[in-house]
XYZ file of C-alpha atoms in Angstrom:
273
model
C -17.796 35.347 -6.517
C -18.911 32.123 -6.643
C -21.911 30.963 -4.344
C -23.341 27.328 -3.431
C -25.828 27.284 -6.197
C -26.235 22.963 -5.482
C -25.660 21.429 -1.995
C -22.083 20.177 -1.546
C -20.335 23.092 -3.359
C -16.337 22.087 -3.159
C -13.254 23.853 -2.904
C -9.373 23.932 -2.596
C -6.881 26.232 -1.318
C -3.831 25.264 -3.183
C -0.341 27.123 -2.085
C 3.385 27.057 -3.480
C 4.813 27.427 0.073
C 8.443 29.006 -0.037
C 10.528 26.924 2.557
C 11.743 30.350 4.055
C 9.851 33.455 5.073
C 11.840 35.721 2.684
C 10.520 34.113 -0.325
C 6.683 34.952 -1.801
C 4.194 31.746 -1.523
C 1.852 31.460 -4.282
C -1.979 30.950 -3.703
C -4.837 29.824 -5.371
C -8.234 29.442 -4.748
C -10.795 26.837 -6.758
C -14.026 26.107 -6.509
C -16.890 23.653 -7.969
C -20.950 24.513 -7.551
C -21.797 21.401 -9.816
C -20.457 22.788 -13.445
C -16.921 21.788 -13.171
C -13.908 23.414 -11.064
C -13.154 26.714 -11.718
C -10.441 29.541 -10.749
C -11.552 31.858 -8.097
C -8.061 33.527 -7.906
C -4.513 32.853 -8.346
C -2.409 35.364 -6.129
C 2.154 35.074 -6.055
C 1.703 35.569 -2.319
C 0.404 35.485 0.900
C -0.183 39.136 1.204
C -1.413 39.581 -2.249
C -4.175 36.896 -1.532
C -5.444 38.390 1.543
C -5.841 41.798 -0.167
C -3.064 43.547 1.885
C -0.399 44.308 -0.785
C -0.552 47.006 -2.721
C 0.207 46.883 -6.624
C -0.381 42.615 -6.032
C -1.045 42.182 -9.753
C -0.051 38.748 -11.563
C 3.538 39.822 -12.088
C 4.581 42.390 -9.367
C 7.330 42.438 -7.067
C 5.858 40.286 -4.316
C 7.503 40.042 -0.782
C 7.751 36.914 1.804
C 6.090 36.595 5.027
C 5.013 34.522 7.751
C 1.971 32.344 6.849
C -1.087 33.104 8.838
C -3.518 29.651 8.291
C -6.518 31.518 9.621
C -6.749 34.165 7.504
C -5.934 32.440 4.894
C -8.954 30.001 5.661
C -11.038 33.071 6.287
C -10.402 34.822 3.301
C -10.928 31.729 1.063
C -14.381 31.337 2.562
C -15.472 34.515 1.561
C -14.402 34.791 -1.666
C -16.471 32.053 -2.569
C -19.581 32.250 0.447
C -18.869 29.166 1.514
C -15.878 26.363 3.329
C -13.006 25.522 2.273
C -12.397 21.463 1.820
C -9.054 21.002 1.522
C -5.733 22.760 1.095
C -2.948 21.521 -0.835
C 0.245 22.625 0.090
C 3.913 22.295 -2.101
C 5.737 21.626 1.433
C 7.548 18.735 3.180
C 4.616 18.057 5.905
C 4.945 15.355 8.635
C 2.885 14.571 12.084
C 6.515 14.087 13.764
C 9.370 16.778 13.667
C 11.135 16.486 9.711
C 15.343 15.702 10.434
C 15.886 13.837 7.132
C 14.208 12.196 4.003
C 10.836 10.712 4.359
C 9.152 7.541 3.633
C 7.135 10.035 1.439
C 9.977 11.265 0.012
C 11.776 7.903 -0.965
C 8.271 6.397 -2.625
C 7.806 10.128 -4.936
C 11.387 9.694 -5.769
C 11.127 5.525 -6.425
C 8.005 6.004 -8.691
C 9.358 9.486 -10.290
C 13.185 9.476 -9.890
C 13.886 7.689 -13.490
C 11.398 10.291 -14.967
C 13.593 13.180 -13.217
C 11.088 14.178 -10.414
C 12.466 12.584 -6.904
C 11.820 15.003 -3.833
C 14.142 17.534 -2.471
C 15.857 16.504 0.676
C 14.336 18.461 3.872
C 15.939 18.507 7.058
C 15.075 20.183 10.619
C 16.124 23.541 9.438
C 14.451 23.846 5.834
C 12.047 24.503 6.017
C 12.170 23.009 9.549
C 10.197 25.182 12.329
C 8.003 26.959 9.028
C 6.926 23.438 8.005
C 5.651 22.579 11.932
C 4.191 25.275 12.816
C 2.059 25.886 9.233
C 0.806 21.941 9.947
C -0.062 22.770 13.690
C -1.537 26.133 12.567
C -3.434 24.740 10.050
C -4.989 21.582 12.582
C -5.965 24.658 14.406
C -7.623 25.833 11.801
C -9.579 22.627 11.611
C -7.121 21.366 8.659
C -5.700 18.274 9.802
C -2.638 16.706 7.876
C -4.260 13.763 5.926
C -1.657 11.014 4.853
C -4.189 7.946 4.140
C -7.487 9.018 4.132
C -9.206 12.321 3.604
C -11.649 13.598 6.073
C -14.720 16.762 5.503
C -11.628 19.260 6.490
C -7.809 18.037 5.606
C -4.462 19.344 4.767
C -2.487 17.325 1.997
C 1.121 17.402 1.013
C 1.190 18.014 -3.053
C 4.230 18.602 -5.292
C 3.998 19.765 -8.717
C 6.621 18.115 -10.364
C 5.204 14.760 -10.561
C 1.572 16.024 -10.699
C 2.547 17.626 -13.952
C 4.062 14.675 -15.072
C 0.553 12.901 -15.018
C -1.127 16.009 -16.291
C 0.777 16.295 -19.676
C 1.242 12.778 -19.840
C 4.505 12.791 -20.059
C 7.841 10.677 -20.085
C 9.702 13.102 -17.469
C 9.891 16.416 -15.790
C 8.561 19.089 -17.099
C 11.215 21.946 -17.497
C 9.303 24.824 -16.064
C 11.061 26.513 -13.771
C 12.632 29.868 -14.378
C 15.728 29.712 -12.594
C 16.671 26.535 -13.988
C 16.702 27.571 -17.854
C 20.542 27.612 -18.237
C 20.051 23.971 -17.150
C 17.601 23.243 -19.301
C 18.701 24.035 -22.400
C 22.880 24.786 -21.962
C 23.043 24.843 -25.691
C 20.501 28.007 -26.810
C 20.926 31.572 -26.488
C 19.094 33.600 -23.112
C 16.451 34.611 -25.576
C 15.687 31.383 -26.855
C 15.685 29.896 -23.274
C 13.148 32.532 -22.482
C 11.096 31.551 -25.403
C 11.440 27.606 -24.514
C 10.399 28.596 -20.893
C 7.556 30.528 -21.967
C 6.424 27.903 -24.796
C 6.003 25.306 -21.797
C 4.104 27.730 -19.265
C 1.880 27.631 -22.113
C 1.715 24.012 -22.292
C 0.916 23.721 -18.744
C -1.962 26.643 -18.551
C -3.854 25.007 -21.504
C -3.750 21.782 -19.764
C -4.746 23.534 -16.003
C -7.427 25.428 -18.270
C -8.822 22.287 -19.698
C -9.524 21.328 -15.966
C -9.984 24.271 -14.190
C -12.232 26.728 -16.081
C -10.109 30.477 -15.584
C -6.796 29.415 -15.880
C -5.706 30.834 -18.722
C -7.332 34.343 -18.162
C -6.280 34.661 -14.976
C -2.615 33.827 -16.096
C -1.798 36.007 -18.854
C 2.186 35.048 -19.439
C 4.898 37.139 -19.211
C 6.403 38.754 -22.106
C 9.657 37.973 -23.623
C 11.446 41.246 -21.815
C 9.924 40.341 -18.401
C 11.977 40.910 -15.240
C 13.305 38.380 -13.505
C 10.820 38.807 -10.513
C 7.934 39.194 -12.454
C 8.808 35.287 -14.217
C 8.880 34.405 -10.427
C 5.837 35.702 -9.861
C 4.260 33.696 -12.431
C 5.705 30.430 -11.556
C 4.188 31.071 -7.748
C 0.839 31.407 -9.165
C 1.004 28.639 -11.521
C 2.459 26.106 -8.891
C -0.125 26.885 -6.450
C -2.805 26.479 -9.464
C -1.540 23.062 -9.951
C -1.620 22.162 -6.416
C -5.245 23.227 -6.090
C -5.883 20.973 -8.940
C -4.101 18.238 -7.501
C -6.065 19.020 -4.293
C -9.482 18.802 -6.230
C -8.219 14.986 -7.771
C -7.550 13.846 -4.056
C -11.171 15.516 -3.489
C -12.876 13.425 -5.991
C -10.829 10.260 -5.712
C -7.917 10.308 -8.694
C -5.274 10.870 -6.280
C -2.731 8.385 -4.272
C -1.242 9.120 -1.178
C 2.262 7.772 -1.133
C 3.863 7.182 2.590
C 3.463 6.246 5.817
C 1.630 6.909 9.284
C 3.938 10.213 10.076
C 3.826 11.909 6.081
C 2.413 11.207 2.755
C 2.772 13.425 -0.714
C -0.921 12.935 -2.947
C -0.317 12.600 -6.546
C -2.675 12.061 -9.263
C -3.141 8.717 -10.132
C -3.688 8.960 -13.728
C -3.751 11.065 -16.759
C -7.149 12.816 -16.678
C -9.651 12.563 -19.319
């Protein structure tokens, strides 16, 4: 566990929020006492995070449920003996009921769309009521939505896709996620789809690891034969990793909010070094 060992200790609750409450939400938990961030715990769902599921290792059969902001925020705290900053949260967010695209969404997918990251579309049914209620929860919490400016307690909008895109550096979308492999690569066999998949998880935990001391041990990957719902739990933990880290860049001032008065989604603003 880590404990305030300097004044101003910082952390992040970063989560991979499923837009429905039959998919598993990844969660992740960092945390900086004055040597650098570092992983407290990367969990492929609610449940698992709070300690409640049974057999909740890295690449179990996790179930959906209904986000509960408080003991979420509770549980964070005491894993590290101290408050939670922010949390970053993969979700369409808005102050004012979501019916259609965003300002936020039309600026991510201006400044990302020619390097194949633009936003999904939301709309008042998904994810709808689970998107208001998990920003009004949260406020009650004492986790405001931030969309300009980021006060001692906020909740931020994050989305990996272009985050990773500034974390590798690179020219377009990384292609990371499992159920989009035939897509990927149309031309290779399933096993060396599985083996392209797996070669970029790599990528991406190295890089995460570089910033975030714990990554990689806390995020063995799969093996070649792995099911199909223990890839899915990988990806849950990993996405919620790299919205933590994004989290910790808005913390320290290397991330841009792009939007308006009602939503905004924080990206890194640059490669880091």
């Amino acid at each position: 566990m880590l404990r305030k060992t300097v004044a101003g200790l910082k952390a992040v609750l970063g989560i991979d929020a499923a837009w429905t409450e039959r998919e598993p939400s990844g969660v992740a938990l960092i945390a900086d006492n004055g040597s650098g961030w570092a992983l407290v715990e990367a969990a492929a769902s609610y449940t698992a995070f709070l300690g409640v599921e049974k057999d909740a290792g890295p690449i179990a059969r996790h179930r959906g449920s209904v986000p509960d902001p408080r003991s979420l925020i509770a549980a964070a705290n005491g894993k590290i003996g101290a408050t939670v900053d922010l949390v970053a949260v993969d979700m369409p967010l808005s102050l004012t009921p979501i019916v259609s695209r965003r300002v936020s969404d039309n600026m991510i997918s201006s400044m990302y769309g020619a390097r194949h990251a633009s936003t999904h579309t939301p709309s008042a049914t998904r994810p709808g009521k689970l998107s208001d209620e998990l920003r009004v929860r949260f406020e009650d919490a004492g986790y405001p939505l931030a969309v300009s400016e980021l006060h001692s307690r906020a909740l931020l909008e994050v989305y990996p896709h272009p985050a990773l895109i500034e974390l590798a550096a690179a020219d377009r979308r990384l292609p990371y996620k499992q159920s989009k492999i035939r897509k990927y690569w149309p031309d290779n066999d399933p096993a060396a789809r599985r083996a392209k998949l797996l070669q970029t998880w790599s990528q991406i935990v190295e890089l995460l690891d570089v910033q975030i001391r714990g990554v990689k041990d806390a995020l063995p990957l799969p093996s070649m034969g792995a099911r199909g719902y223990e890839l899915k739990a990988f990806e849950d933990a990993l996405d919620a990793v790299v919205c933590a880290w994004v989290g910790a860049c808005a913390l320290t001032g290397r991330a841009r909010a792009y939007g308006d008065w009602q939503s905004a989604i924080w990206v890194p603003v640059s490669p880091p070094s």
